PDB file of C-alpha atoms in Angstrom:
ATOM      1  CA  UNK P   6     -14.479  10.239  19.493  1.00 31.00           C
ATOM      2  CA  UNK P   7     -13.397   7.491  16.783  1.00 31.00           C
ATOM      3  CA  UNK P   8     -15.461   4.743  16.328  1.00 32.00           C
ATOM      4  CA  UNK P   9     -14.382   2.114  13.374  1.00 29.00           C
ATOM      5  CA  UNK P  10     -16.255  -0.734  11.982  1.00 28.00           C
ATOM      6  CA  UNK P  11     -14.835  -3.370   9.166  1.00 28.00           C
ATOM      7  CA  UNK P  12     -17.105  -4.422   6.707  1.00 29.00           C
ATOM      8  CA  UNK P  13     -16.755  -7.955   5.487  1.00 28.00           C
ATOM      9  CA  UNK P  14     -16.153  -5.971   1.891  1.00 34.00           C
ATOM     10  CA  UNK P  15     -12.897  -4.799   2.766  1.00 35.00           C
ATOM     11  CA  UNK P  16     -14.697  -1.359   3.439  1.00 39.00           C
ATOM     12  CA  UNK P  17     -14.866   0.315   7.112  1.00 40.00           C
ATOM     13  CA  UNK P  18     -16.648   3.093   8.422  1.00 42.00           C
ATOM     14  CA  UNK P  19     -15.251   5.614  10.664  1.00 42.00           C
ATOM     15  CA  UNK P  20     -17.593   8.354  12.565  1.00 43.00           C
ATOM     16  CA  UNK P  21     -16.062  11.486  12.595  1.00 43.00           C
ATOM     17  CA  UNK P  22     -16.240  15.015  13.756  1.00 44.00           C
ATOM     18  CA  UNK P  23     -14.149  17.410  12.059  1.00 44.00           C
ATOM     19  CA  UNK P  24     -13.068  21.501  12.244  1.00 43.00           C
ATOM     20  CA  UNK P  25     -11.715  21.097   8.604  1.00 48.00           C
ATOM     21  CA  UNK P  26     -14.373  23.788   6.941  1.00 39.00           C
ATOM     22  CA  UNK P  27     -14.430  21.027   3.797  1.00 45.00           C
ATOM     23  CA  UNK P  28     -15.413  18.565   5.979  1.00 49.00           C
ATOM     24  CA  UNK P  29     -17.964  19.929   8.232  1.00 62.00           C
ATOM     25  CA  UNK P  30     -20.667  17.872   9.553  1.00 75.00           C
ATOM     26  CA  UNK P  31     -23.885  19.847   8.156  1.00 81.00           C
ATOM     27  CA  UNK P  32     -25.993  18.961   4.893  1.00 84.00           C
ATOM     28  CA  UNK P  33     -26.416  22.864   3.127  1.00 85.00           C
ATOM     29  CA  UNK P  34     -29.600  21.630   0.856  1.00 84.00           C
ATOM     30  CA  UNK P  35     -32.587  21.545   3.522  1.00 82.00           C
ATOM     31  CA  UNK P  36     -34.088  19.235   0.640  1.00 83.00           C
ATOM     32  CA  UNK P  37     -31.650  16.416   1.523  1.00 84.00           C
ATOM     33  CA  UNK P  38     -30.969  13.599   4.228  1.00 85.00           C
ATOM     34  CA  UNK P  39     -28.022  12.554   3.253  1.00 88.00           C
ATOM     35  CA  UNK P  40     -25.085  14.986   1.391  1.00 90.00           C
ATOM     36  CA  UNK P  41     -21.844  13.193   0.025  1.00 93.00           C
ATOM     37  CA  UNK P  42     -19.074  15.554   0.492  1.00 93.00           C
ATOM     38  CA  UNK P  43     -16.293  13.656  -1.457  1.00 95.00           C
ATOM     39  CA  UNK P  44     -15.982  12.146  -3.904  1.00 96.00           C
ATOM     40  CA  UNK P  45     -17.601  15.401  -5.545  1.00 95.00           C
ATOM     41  CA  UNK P  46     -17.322  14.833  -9.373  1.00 97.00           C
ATOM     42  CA  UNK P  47     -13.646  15.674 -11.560  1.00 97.00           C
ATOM     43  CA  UNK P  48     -11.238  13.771  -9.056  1.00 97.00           C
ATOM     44  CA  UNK P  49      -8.831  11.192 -10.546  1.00 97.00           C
ATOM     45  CA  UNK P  50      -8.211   7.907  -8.448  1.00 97.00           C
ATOM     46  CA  UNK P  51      -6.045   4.395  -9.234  1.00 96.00           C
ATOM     47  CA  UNK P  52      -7.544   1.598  -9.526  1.00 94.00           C
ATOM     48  CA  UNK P  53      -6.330  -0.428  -6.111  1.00 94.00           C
ATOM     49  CA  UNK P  54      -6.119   2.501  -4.178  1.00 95.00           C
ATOM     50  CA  UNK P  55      -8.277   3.655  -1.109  1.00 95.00           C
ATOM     51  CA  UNK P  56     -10.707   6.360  -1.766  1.00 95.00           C
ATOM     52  CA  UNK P  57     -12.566   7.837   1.574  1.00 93.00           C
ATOM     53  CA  UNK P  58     -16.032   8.349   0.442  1.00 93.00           C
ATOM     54  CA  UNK P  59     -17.814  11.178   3.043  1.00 92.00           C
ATOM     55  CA  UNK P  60     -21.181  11.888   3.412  1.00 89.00           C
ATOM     56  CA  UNK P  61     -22.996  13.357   6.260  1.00 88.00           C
ATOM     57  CA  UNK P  62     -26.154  11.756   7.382  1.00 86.00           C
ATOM     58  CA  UNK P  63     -29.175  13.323   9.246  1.00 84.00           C
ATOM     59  CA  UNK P  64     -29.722  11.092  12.160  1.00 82.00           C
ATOM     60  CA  UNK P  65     -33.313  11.817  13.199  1.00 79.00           C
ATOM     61  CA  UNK P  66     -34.197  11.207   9.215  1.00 79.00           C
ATOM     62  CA  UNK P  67     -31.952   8.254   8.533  1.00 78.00           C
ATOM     63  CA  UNK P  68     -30.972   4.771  10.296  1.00 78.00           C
ATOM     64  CA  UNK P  69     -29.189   2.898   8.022  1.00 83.00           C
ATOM     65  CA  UNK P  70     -27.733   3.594   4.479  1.00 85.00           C
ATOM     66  CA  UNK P  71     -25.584   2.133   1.750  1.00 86.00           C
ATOM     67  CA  UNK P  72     -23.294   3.052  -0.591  1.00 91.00           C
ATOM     68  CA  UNK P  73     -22.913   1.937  -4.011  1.00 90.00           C
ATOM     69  CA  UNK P  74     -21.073   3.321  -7.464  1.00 93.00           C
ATOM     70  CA  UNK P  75     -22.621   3.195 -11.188  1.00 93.00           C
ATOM     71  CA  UNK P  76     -19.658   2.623 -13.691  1.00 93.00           C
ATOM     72  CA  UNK P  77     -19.593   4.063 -17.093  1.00 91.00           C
ATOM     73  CA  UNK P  78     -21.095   1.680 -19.502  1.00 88.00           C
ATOM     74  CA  UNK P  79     -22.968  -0.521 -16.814  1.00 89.00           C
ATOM     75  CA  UNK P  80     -26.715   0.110 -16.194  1.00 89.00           C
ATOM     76  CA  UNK P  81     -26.154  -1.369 -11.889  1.00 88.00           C
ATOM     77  CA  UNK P  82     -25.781  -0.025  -9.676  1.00 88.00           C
ATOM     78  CA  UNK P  83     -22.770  -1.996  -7.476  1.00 88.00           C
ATOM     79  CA  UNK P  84     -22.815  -2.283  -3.671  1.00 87.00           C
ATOM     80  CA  UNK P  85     -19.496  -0.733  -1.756  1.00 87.00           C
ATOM     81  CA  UNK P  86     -20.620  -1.981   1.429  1.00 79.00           C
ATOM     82  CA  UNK P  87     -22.466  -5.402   1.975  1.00 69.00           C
ATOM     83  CA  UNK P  88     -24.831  -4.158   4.163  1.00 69.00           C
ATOM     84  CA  UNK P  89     -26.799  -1.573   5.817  1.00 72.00           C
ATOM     85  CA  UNK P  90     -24.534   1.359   7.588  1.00 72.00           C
ATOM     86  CA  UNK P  91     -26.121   2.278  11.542  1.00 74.00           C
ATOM     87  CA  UNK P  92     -26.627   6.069  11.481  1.00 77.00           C
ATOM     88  CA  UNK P  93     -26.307   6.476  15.350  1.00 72.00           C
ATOM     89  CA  UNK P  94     -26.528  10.293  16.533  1.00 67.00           C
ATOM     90  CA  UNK P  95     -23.183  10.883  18.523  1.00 64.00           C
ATOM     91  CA  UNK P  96     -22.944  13.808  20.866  1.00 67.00           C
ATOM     92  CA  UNK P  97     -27.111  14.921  20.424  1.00 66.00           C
ATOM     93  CA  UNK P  98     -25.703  15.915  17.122  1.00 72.00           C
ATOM     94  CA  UNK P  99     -28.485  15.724  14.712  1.00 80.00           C
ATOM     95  CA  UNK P 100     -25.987  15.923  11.393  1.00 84.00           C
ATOM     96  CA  UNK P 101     -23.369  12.948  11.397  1.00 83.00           C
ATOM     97  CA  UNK P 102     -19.984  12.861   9.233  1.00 86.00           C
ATOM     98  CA  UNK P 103     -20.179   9.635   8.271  1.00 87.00           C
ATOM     99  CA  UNK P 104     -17.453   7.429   5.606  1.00 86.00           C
ATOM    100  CA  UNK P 105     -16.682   4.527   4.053  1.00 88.00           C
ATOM    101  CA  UNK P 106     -13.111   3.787   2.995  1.00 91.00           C
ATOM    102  CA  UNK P 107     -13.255   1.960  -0.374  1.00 91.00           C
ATOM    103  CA  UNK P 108     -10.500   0.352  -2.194  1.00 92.00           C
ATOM    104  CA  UNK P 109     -11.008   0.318  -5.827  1.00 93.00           C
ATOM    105  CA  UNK P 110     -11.724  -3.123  -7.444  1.00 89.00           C
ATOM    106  CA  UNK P 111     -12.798  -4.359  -3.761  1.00 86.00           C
ATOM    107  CA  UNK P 112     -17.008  -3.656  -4.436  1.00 83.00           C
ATOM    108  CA  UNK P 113     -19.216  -5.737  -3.062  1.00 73.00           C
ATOM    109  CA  UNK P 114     -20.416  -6.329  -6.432  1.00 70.00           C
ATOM    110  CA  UNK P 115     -17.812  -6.773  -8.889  1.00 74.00           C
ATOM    111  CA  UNK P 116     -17.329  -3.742 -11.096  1.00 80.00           C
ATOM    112  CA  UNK P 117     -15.167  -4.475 -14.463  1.00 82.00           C
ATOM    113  CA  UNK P 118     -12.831  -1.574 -14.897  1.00 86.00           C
ATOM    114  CA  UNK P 119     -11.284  -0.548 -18.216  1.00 85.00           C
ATOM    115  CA  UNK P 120      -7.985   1.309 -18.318  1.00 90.00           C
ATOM    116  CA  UNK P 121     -10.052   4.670 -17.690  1.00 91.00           C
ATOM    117  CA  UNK P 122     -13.587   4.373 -16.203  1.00 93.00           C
ATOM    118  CA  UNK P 123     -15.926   7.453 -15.256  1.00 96.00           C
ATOM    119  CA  UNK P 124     -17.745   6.522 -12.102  1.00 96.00           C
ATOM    120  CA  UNK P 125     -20.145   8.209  -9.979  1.00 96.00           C
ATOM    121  CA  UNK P 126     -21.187   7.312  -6.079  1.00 94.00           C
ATOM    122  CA  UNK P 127     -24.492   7.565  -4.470  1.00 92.00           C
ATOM    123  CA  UNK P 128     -25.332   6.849  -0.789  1.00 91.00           C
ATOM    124  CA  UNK P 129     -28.707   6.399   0.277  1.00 85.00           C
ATOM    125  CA  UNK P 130     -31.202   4.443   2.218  1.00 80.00           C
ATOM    126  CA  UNK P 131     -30.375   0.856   2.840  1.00 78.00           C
ATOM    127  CA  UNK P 132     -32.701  -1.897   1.669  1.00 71.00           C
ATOM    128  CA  UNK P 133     -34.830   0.740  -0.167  1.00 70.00           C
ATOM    129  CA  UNK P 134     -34.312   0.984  -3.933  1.00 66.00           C
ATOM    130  CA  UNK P 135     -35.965   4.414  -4.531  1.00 58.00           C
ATOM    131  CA  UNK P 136     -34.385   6.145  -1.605  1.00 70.00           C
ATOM    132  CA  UNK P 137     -30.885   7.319  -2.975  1.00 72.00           C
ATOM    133  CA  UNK P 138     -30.591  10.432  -1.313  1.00 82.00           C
ATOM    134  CA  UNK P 139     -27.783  11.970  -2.897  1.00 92.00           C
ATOM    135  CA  UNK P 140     -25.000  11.497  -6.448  1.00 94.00           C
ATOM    136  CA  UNK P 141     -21.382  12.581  -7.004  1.00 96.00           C
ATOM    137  CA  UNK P 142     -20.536  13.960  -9.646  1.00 97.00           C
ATOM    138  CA  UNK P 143     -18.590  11.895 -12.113  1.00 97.00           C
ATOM    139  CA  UNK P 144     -14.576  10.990 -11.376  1.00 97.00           C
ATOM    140  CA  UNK P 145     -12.274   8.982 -13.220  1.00 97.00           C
ATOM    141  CA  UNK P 146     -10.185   5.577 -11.919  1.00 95.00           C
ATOM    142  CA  UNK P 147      -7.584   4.686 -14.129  1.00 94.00           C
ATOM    143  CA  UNK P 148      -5.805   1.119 -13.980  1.00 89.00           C
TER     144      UNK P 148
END
């Protein structure tokens, strides 16, 4: 079952359940709540293009997150989404595959990209500063 939701950012979220083994719908570090599967650090993407960030959320820890990228040379963190994301269990699955499609350039927060930018994603707990739950590694967007 697909459910979709637009985001006044130009970003939507799409609840998935997946048999692709990359994509499964578990978090494999116990210490975490939240585990972004892609982007995972060393990816390449063009600036204007749609990236499908992926995380999967642990519904009985989590009820709303957010996701937001950090661009090389800026010390902000910049929202994706404008708002809170629902973390809603689907099935009596406790471990949700959750994303965000993001075009690049579209934040939330305006992010000002140089020809090559390194980038990294986190998603965590919405409305809580201190409760970013999990970091990509760093990718590159190119204009």
């Amino acid at each position: 079952m697909f459910r979709l939701l637009v985001l006044i950012s130009m970003a939507s979220l799409v609840l998935c359940k997946s048999t692709d083994p990359q994509k499964t719908c578990d978090i494999t570090d116990p210490q975490k709540t939240i585990e972004i599967k892609y982007p995972k650090g060393g990816e390449t993407f063009s600036y204007g293009k749609e990236v499908s960030v992926q995380w999967v959320a642990d519904s009985e820890q989590e009820s709303q997150v957010t996701v937001q990228i950090l661009a090389e040379g800026d010390s902000i963190w910049r929202n994706i989404t404008d708002r809170g994301v629902a973390v809603e269990a689907d099935g009596g699955s406790r471990f949700i595959c959750m994303n965000t499609v993001w075009t690049i350039g579209s934040e939330w927060d305006p992010v000002a990209y140089g020809s090559t930018t390194t980038a990294k994603i986190r998603v965590g707990r919405y409305g809580v500063e201190s409760l970013y739950r999990d970091v990509s590694g760093t990718f590159t967007i190119k204009k």
